[in-house]
Short mmCIF file of C-alpha atoms in Angstrom, two decimals:
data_model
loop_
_atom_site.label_atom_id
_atom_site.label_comp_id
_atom_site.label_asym_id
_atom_site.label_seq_id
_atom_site.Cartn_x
_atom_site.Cartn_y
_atom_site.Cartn_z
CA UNK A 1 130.76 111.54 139.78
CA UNK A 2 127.21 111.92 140.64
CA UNK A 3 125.00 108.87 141.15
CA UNK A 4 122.45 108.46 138.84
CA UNK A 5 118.79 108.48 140.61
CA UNK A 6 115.27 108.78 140.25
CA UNK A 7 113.46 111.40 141.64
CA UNK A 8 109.60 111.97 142.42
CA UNK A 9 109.25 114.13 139.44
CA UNK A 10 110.78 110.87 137.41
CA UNK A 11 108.04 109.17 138.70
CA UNK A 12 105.05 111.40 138.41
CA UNK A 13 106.04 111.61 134.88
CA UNK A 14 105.74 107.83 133.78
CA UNK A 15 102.85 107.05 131.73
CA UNK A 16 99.55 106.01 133.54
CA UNK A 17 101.11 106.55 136.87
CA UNK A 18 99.29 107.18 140.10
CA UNK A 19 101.35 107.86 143.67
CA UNK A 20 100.54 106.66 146.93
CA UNK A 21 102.17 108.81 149.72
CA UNK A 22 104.78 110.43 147.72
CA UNK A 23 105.64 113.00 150.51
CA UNK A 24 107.85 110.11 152.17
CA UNK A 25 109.68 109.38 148.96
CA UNK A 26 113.85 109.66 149.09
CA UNK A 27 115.18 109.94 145.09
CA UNK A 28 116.18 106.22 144.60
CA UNK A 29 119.79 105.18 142.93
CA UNK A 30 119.21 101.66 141.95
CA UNK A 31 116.10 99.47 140.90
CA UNK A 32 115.64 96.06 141.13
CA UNK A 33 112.96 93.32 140.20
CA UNK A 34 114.00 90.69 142.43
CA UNK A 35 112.88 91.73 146.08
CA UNK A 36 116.07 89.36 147.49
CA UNK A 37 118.02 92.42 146.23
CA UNK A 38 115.73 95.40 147.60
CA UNK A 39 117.60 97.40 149.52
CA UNK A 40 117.68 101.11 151.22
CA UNK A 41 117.64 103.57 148.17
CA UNK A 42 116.21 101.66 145.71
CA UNK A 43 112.47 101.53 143.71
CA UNK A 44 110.79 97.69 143.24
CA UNK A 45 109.20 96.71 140.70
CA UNK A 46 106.75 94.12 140.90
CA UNK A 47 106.94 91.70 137.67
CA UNK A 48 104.46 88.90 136.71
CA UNK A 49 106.49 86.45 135.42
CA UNK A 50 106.42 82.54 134.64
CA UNK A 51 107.05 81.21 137.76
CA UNK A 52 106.42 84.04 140.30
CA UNK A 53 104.28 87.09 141.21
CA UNK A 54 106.17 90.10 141.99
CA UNK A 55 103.55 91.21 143.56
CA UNK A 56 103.47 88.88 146.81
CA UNK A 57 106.65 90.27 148.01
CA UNK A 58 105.68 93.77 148.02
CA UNK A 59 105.52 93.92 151.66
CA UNK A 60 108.82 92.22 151.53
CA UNK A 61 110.47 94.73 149.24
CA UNK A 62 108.66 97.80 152.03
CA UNK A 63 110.07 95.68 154.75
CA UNK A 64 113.52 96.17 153.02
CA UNK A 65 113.35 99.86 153.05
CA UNK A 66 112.56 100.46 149.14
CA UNK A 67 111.74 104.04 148.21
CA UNK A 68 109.20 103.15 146.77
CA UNK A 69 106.87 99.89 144.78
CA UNK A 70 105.73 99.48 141.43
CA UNK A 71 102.74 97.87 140.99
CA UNK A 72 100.03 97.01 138.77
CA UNK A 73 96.65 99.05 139.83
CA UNK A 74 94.47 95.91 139.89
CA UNK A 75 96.84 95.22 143.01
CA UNK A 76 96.59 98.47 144.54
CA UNK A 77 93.30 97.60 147.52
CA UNK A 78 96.02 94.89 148.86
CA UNK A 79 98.38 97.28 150.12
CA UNK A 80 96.28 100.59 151.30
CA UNK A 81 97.73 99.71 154.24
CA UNK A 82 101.30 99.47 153.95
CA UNK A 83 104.12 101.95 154.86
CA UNK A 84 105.64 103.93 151.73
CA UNK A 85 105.44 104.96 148.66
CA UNK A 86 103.55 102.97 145.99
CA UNK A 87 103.09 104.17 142.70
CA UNK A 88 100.53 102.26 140.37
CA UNK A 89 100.67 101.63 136.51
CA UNK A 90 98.70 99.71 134.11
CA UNK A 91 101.37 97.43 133.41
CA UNK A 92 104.43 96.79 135.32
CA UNK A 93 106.48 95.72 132.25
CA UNK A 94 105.85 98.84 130.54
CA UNK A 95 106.87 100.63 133.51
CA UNK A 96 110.24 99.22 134.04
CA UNK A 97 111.14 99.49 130.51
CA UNK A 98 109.90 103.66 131.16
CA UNK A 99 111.91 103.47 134.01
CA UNK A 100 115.15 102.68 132.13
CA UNK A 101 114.37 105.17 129.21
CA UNK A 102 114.48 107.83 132.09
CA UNK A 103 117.73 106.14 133.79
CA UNK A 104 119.47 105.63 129.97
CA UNK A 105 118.56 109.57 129.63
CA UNK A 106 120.64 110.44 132.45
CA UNK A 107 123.79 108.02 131.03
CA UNK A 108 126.72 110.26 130.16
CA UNK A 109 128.28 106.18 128.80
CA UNK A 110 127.71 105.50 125.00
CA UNK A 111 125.38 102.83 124.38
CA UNK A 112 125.98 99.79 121.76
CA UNK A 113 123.26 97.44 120.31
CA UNK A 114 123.97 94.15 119.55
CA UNK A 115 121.30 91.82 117.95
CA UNK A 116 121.66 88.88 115.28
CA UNK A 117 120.14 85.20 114.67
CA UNK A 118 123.76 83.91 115.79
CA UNK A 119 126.62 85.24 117.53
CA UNK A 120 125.14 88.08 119.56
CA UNK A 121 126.07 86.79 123.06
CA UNK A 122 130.03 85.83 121.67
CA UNK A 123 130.32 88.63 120.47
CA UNK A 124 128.77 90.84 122.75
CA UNK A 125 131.84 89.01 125.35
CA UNK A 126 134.43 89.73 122.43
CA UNK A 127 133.93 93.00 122.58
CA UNK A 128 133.52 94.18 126.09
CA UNK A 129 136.61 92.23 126.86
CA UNK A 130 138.57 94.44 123.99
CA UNK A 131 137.31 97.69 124.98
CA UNK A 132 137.93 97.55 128.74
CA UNK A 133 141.65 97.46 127.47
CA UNK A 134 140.80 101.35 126.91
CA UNK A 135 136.95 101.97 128.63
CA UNK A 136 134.86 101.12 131.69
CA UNK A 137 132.75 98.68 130.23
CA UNK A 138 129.27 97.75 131.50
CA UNK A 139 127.56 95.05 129.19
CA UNK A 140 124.64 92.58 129.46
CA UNK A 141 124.90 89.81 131.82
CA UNK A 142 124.99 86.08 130.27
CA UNK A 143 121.91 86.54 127.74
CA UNK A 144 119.65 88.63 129.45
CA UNK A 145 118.51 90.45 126.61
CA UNK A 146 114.67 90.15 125.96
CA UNK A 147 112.37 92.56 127.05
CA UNK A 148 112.91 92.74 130.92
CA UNK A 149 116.42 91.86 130.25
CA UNK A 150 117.29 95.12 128.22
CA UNK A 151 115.87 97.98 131.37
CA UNK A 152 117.89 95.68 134.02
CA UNK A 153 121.19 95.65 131.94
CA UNK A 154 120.14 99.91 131.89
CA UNK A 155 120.10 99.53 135.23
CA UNK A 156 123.39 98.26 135.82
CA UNK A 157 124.78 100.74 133.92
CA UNK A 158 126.25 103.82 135.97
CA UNK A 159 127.90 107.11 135.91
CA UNK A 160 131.30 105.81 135.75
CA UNK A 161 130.82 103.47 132.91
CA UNK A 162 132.04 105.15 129.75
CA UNK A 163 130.66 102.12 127.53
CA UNK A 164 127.13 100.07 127.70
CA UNK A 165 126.64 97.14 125.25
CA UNK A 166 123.36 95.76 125.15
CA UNK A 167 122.18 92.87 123.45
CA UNK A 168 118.69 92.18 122.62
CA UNK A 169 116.87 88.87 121.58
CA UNK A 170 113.37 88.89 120.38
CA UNK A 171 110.79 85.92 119.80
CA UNK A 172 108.13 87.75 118.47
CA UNK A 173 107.52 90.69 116.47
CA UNK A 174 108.33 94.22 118.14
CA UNK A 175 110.44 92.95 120.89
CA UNK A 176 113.56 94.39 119.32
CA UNK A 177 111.90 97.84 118.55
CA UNK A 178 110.71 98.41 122.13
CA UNK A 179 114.56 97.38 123.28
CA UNK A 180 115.66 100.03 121.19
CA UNK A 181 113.38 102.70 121.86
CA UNK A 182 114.54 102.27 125.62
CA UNK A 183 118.33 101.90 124.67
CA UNK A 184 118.56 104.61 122.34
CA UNK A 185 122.11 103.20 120.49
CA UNK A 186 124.58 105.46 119.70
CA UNK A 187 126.35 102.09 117.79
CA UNK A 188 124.81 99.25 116.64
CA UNK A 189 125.76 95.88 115.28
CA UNK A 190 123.53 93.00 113.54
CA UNK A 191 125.67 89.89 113.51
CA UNK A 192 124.02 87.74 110.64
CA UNK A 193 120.42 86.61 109.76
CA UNK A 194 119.19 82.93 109.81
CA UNK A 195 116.34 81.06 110.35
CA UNK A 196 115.91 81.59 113.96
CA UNK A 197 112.31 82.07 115.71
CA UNK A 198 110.83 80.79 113.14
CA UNK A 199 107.52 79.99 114.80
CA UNK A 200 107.00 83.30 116.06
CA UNK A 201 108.58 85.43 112.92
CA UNK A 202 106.95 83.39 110.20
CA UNK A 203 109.94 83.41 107.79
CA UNK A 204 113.53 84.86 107.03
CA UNK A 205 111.88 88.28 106.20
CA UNK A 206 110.42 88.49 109.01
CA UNK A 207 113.87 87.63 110.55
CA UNK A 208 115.43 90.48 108.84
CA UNK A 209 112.86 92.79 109.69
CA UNK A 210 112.77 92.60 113.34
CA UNK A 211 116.42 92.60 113.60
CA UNK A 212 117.33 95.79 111.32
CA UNK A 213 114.58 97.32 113.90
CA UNK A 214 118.04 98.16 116.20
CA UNK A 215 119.05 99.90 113.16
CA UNK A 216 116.49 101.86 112.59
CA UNK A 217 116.31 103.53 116.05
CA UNK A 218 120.13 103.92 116.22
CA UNK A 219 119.42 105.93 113.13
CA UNK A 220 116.87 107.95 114.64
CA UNK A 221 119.73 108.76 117.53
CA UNK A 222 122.02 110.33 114.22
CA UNK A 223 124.02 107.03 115.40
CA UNK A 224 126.52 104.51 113.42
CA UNK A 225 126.03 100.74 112.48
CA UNK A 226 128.35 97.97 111.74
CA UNK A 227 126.96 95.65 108.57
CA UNK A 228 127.79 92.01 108.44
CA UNK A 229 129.06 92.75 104.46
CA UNK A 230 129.21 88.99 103.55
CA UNK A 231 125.69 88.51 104.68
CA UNK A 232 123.67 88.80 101.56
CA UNK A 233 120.34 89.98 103.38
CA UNK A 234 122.01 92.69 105.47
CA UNK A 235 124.67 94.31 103.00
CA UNK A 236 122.44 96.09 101.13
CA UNK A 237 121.72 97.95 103.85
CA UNK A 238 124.65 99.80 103.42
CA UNK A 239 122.93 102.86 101.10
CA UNK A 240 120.27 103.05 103.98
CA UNK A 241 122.16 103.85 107.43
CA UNK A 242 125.47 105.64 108.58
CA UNK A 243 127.49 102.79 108.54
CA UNK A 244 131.11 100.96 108.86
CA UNK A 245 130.89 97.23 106.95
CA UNK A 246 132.61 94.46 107.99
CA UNK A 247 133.77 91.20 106.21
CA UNK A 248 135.72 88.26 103.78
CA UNK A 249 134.32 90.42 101.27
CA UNK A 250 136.59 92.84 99.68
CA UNK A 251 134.12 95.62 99.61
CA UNK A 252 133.84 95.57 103.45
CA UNK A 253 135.44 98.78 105.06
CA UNK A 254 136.94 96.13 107.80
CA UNK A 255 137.95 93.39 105.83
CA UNK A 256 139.22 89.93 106.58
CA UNK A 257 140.98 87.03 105.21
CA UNK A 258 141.90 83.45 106.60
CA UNK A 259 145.56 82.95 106.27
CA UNK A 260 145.02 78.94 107.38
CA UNK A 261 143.56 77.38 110.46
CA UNK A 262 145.29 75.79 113.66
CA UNK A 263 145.02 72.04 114.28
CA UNK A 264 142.48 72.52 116.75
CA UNK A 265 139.98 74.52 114.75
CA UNK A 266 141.04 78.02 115.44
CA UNK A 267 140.55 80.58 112.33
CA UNK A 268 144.18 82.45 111.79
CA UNK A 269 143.05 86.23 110.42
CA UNK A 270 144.30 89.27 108.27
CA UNK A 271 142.55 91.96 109.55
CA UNK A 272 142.59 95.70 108.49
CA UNK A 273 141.13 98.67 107.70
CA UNK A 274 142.69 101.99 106.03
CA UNK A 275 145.08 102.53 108.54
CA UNK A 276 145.63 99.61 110.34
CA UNK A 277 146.34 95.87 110.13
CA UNK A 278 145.88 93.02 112.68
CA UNK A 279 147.05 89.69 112.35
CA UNK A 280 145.61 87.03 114.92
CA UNK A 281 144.49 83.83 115.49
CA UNK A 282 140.43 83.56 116.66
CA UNK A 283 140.72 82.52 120.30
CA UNK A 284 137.29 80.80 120.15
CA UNK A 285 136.77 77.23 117.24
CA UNK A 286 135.24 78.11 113.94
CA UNK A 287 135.31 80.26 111.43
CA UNK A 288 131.25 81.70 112.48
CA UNK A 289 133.61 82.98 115.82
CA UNK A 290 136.42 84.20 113.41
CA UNK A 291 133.55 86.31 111.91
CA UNK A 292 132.25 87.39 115.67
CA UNK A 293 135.91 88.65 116.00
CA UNK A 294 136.22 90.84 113.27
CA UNK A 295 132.58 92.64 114.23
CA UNK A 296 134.10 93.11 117.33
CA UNK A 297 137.47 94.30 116.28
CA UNK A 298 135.15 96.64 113.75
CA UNK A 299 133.87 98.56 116.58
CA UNK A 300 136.97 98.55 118.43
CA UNK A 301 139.16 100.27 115.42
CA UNK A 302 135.99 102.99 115.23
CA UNK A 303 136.12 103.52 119.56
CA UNK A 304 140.47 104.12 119.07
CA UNK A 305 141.66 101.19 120.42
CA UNK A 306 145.29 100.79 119.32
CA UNK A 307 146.43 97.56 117.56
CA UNK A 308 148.32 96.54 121.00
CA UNK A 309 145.32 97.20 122.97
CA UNK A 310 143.22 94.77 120.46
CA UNK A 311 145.99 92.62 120.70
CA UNK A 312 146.13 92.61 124.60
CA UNK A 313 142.22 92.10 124.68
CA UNK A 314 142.25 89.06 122.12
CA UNK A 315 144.34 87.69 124.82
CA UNK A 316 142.08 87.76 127.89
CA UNK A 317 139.33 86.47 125.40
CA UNK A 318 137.51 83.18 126.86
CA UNK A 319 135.00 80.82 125.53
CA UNK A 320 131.53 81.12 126.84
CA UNK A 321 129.76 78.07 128.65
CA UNK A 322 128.52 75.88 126.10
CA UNK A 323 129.28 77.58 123.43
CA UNK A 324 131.65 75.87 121.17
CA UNK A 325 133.90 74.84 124.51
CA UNK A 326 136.58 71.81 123.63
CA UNK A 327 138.22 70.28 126.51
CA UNK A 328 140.62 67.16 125.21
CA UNK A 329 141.06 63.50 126.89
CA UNK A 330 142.99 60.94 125.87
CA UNK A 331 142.19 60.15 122.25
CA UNK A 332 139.14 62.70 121.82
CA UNK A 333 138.15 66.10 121.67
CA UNK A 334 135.15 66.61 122.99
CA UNK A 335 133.24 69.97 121.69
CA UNK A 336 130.06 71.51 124.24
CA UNK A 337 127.85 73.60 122.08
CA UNK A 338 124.88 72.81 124.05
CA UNK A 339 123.40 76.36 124.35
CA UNK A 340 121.10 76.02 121.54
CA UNK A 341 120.53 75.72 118.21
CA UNK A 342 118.79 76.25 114.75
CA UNK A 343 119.64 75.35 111.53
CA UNK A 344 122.33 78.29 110.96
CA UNK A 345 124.30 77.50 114.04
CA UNK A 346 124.34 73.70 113.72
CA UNK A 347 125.89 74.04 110.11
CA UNK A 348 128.53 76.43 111.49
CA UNK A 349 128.81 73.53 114.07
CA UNK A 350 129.65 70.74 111.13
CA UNK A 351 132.05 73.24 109.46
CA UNK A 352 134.23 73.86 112.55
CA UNK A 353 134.39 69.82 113.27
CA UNK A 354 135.93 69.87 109.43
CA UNK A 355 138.40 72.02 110.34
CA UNK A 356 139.20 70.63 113.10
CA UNK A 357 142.18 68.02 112.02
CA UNK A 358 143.15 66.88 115.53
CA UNK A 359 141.77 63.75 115.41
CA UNK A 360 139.79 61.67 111.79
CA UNK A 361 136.84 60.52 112.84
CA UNK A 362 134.07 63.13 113.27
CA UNK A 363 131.22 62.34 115.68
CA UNK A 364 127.66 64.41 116.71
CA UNK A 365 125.14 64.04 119.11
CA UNK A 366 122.50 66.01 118.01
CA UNK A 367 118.60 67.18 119.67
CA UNK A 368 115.91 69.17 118.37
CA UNK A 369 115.78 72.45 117.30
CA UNK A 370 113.18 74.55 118.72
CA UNK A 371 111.05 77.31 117.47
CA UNK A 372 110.92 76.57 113.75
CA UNK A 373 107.10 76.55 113.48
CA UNK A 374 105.52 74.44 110.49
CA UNK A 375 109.33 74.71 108.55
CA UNK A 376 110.41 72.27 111.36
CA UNK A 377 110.53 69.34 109.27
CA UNK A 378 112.17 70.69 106.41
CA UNK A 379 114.95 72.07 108.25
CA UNK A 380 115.92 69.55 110.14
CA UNK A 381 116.19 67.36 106.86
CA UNK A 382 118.02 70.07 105.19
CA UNK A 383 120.76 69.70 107.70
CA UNK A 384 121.95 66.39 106.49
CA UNK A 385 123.72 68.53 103.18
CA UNK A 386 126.04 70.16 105.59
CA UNK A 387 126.32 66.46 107.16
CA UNK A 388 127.59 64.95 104.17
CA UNK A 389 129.48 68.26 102.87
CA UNK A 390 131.58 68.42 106.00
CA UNK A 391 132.50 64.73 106.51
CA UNK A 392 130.84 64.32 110.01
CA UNK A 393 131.16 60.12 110.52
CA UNK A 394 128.90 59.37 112.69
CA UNK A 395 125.46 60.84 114.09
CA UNK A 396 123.31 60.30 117.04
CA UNK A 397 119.69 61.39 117.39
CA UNK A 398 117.66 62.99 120.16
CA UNK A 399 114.09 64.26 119.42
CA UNK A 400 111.24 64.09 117.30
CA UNK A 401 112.44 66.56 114.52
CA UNK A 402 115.64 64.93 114.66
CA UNK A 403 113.72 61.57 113.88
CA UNK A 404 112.96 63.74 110.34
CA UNK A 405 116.52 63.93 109.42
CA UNK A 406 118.04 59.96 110.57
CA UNK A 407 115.26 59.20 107.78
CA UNK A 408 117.42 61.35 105.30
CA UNK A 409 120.85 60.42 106.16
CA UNK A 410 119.63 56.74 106.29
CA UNK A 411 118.66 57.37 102.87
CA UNK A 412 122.28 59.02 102.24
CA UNK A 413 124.17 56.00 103.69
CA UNK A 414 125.58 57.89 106.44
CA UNK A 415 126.16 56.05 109.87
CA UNK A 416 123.55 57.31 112.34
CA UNK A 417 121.07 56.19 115.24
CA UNK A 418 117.93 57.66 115.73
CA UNK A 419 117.46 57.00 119.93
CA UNK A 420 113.64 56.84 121.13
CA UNK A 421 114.57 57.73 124.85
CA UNK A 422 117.10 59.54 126.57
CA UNK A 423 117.82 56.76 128.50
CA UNK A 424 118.26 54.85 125.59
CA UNK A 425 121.37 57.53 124.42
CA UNK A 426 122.57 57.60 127.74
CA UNK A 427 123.04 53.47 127.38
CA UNK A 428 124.44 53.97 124.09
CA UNK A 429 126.86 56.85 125.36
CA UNK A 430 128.07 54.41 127.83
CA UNK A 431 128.81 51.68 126.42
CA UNK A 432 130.48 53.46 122.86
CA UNK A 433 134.08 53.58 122.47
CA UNK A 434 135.27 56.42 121.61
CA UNK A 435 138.60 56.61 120.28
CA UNK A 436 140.53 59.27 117.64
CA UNK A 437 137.42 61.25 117.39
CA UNK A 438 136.12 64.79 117.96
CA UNK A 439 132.90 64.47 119.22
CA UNK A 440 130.42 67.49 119.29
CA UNK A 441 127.13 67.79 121.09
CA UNK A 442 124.45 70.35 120.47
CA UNK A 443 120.75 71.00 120.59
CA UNK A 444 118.20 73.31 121.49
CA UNK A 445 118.29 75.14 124.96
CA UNK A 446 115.09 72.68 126.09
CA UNK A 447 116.77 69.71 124.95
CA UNK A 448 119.25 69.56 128.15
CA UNK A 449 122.19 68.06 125.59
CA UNK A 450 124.68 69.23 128.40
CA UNK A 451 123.56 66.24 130.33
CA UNK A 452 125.25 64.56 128.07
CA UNK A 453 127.97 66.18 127.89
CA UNK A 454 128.51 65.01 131.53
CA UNK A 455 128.11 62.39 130.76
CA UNK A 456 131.07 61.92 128.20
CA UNK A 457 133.19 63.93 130.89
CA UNK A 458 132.82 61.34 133.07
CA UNK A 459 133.37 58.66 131.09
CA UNK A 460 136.19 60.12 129.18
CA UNK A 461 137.82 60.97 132.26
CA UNK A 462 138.52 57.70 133.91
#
C-alpha cells in the first residue's frame, strides 16, 4: 500500500498559509509536534503549549532533516535565515488540526468517534481490543483526545489500518465540534452524560450539547451512531440520527441483562441482538464497565465480528491504569480508581464496592472533584446519598470540597474523617489497620490520590 503523504500542493492549500522556499520541499509521510521525534520525511509543527514553545526548537526540528516547519507568522523574522522549507500560519493549532483533515481525507480506514462524561477511554480500549480479533486497529493513545490530541491520533493512523477510533474530550464549548469536523466519523458512540466540566459547560445541557456535537457531524458524513438507550438524556435521540441503541432497556436494539455478579465485583451479561446472543462475564469491576462492554460489543456485532471473535477479544481485555484496578493482599482488596472523578463516576465507584462481596467492611479514600464551577458544593454533598445507599463503612477526606460533604455524612452518622493535610492522611493511612475490607481510592486527576495508593501497596504488602 501506498504511504500516505503531504505534498506541496497540501500545503499551499491550508488556510492563511504563506511558504518559505518551497522549491526544496520532499512530500512528507509523517508529522510530528514534538521535535525529539523529527525525523527525515516528516513536517513540524511548532505548538505553544503550557510548558514549552514549539517554536525554540525550530532549528532543531531543520537540523533533523524535516521537510518542512510550521510556524506562527509573528515568528517568521527569527528564522529568514535557516535552511528549508517554512510555511507560516496565523495559528499553529489551527494548522495541525488542517493538517489532519487533509491526512484523514486520504484514509481509506473507517473512522469511529467516541465521546461521553464517563467511560470513553474504557471503552475506547474495549473495543479496539475486540476488533483487532478481525481489523487492523489504530486507536487513540492513553487519553489523548482534546484538541491537539485528536490531529496526532490522525496522524498515527496509516494506510494499512482498516479501523481508527478516536476519542475526544472537551472542557469548553466547541472543542468536540472542531474534533469532529477534522475526524469526519463514519461511527460514532456517546457513552453517557453526567455532570462533568461543569465549570466550563455551565450545566447538564450544556453537557449534552457539546457531546451530541460528534453526532451531529457523523451525520453530516451519512454515518451511524450507537445511543446509550438507558440514558434518559441521550435516548431520545434516537428519531434524530441513523442509529443502533444499546442497553438494560428492552427497547435497545443491543440489549442486556445481568444474570448475577461474581464475588469480586464482575457484572455476568446476556447479551444479544436479532441474530445473535453472547453470554459473558465483564472482565473489568462494576456494572458502569458492564455497560462500557455492551457499547463496545454494539459496534462490534454492526463491524461482523463473530460471537467467537467477541468472545476471543473479551479475553485479551485488561484493566486500564487507575481505572477501577483491584489487586488483593491478605485480608483486603484494594481498588485504584485514581484517574479522576466527578460526581457520576464516584457513585458508579460506591455501587461496584456494593457488589463487591469479597470482603464486609467497605472503606473510601476520597479527594476533590475538579471542574464543577459554582455547583461544587452541592455535589460533593449530594454524594453522601450514594454513601449511605451503597453501605460504604467508612470514609476518609482529602480536599476542600470534600470538607462540604464530611459535614453531611457527620450529620448522617456515618464514620468518616475529614484530614486537613496530606500528611495528616498519610499518618492516618499508616497507622490504620486494615483488615476484611475493600478499600477504594479515588479523586480528581490534580488530587494525586495514587500516592496513596502507594502507599497502601506498601503497607499492605509487608
Amino acid at each position: 500500500m501506498k504511504k500516505i503523504i503531504i505534498t506541496l500542493n497540501d500545503l499551499f492549500n491550508l488556510p492563511t498559509a504563506s511558504i518559505y522556499c518551497p522549491d526544496g520541499y520532499k512530500s512528507a509521510a509523517h508529522v510530528t509536534i514534538d521535535s525529539r521525534k523529527v525525523q527525515p520525511n516528516s513536517i513540524f509543527v511548532a505548538i505553544k503549549g503550557e510548558k514549552f514553545n514549539g517554536h525554540d526548537f525550530v532549528d532543531e526540528a531543520l537540523a533533523k532533516g524535516a521537510n518542512a516547519v510550521v510556524i506562527n507568522e509573528g515568528e517568521l523574522k527569527k528564522y529568514e535565515n535557516s535552511e528549508g522549507t517554512i510555511v507560516t500560519v496565523e495559528n499553529t493549532v489551527y494548522a495541525l488540526g488542517d493538517l489532519a483533515n487533509v491526512w484523514r481525507n486520504k484514509l481509506s480506514a473507517k473512522v469511529i468517534g467516541i465521546t461521553g462524561s464517563n467511560g470513553k477511554t474504557t471503552t475506547k480500549e474495549m473495543l479496539s481490543v475486540l476488533l483487532a480479533e478481525r481489523f487492523k486497529v489504530q486507536a487513540t493513545v492513553g487519553n489523548n483526545n482534546n484538541h491537539i490530541g485528536v490531529p496526532l491520533t490522525i496522524f498515527s493512523c496509516s494506510s494499512q489500518h482498516q479501523i481508527l477510533i478516536a476519542e475526544t474530550g472537551t472542557n469548553h464549548f466547541g472543542e468536540i465540534a472542531y474534533s469532529a469536523k477534522i475526524l469526519q466519523p463514519n461511527f460514532a458512540l456517546i457513552t453517557n452524560i453526567g455532570a462533568s466540566h461543569l465549570e466550563y459547560l455551565k450545566d447538564l445541557q450544556g453537557v449534552r450539547k457539546e457531546k451530541i456535537s460528534l453526532f451531529d457531524e457523523t451525520k453530516k458524513n451519512k454515518g451511524l451512531v450507537f445511543i446509550n438507550f438507558d440514558d434518559s438524556r441521550l435516548n431520545s435521540l434516537t428519531t434524530k440520527y441513523r442509529n443502533i441503541s444499546f442497553g438494560f432497556d428492552n427497547g435497545a436494539d443491543v440489549q442486556a441483562s445481568m444474570k448475577g455478579c461474581t464475588k469480586d465485583g464482575r457484572i455476568i451479561l446476556r447479551i444479544h441482538n436479532k441474530k445473535t446472543t453472547i453470554e459473558c462475564v465483564s472482565p473489568l469491576l462494576g456494572e458502569h464497565n458492564a455497560k462500557n462492554l455492551i457499547a463496545a460489543i454494539a459496534v462490534a456485532l454492526k463491524l461482523g465480528l463473530t460471537k467467537n471473535e467477541i468472545f476471543a477479544g473479551i479475553a485479551k481485555i485488561k484493566p486500564i491504569k487507575q481505572r477501577l484496578v483491584s489487586k488483593i493482599f491478605e485480608n483486603v482488596l484494594l481498588i485504584d480508581d485514581t484517574y479522576n472523578a466527578n460526581p457520576q463516576s464516584m457513585r458508579a465507584a460506591f455501587e461496584t464496592m456494593k457488589s463487591i462481596s469479597l470482603y464486609p467492611k467497605k472503606i473510601a479514600i476520597l479527594g476533590d472533584m475538579f471542574e464543577l464551577g459554582t455547583d461544587s458544593k452541592k455535589e460533593h454533598e449530594l454524594l453522601t446519598a450514594s454513601i449511605k445507599k451503597n453501605k460504604i463503612n467508612d470514609v476518609y477526606l482529602l480536599g476542600k470540597g470534600m470538607k462540604f460533604l464530611s459535614k453531611k455524612l457527620q450529620d448522617e452518622k456515618i464514620i468518616c474523617k475529614h484530614f486537613a493535610s496530606r500528611e495528616k492522611l498519610e499518618q492516618f493511612l499508616e497507622g490504620h489497620p486494615f483488615q476484611n475490607a475493600v478499600v477504594i481510592v479515588k479523586g480528581s486527576r490534580g488530587m494525586k490520590m495514587e500516592d496513596f495508593v502507594h502507599q497502601l501497596e506498601c503497607k499492605l504488602g509487608k
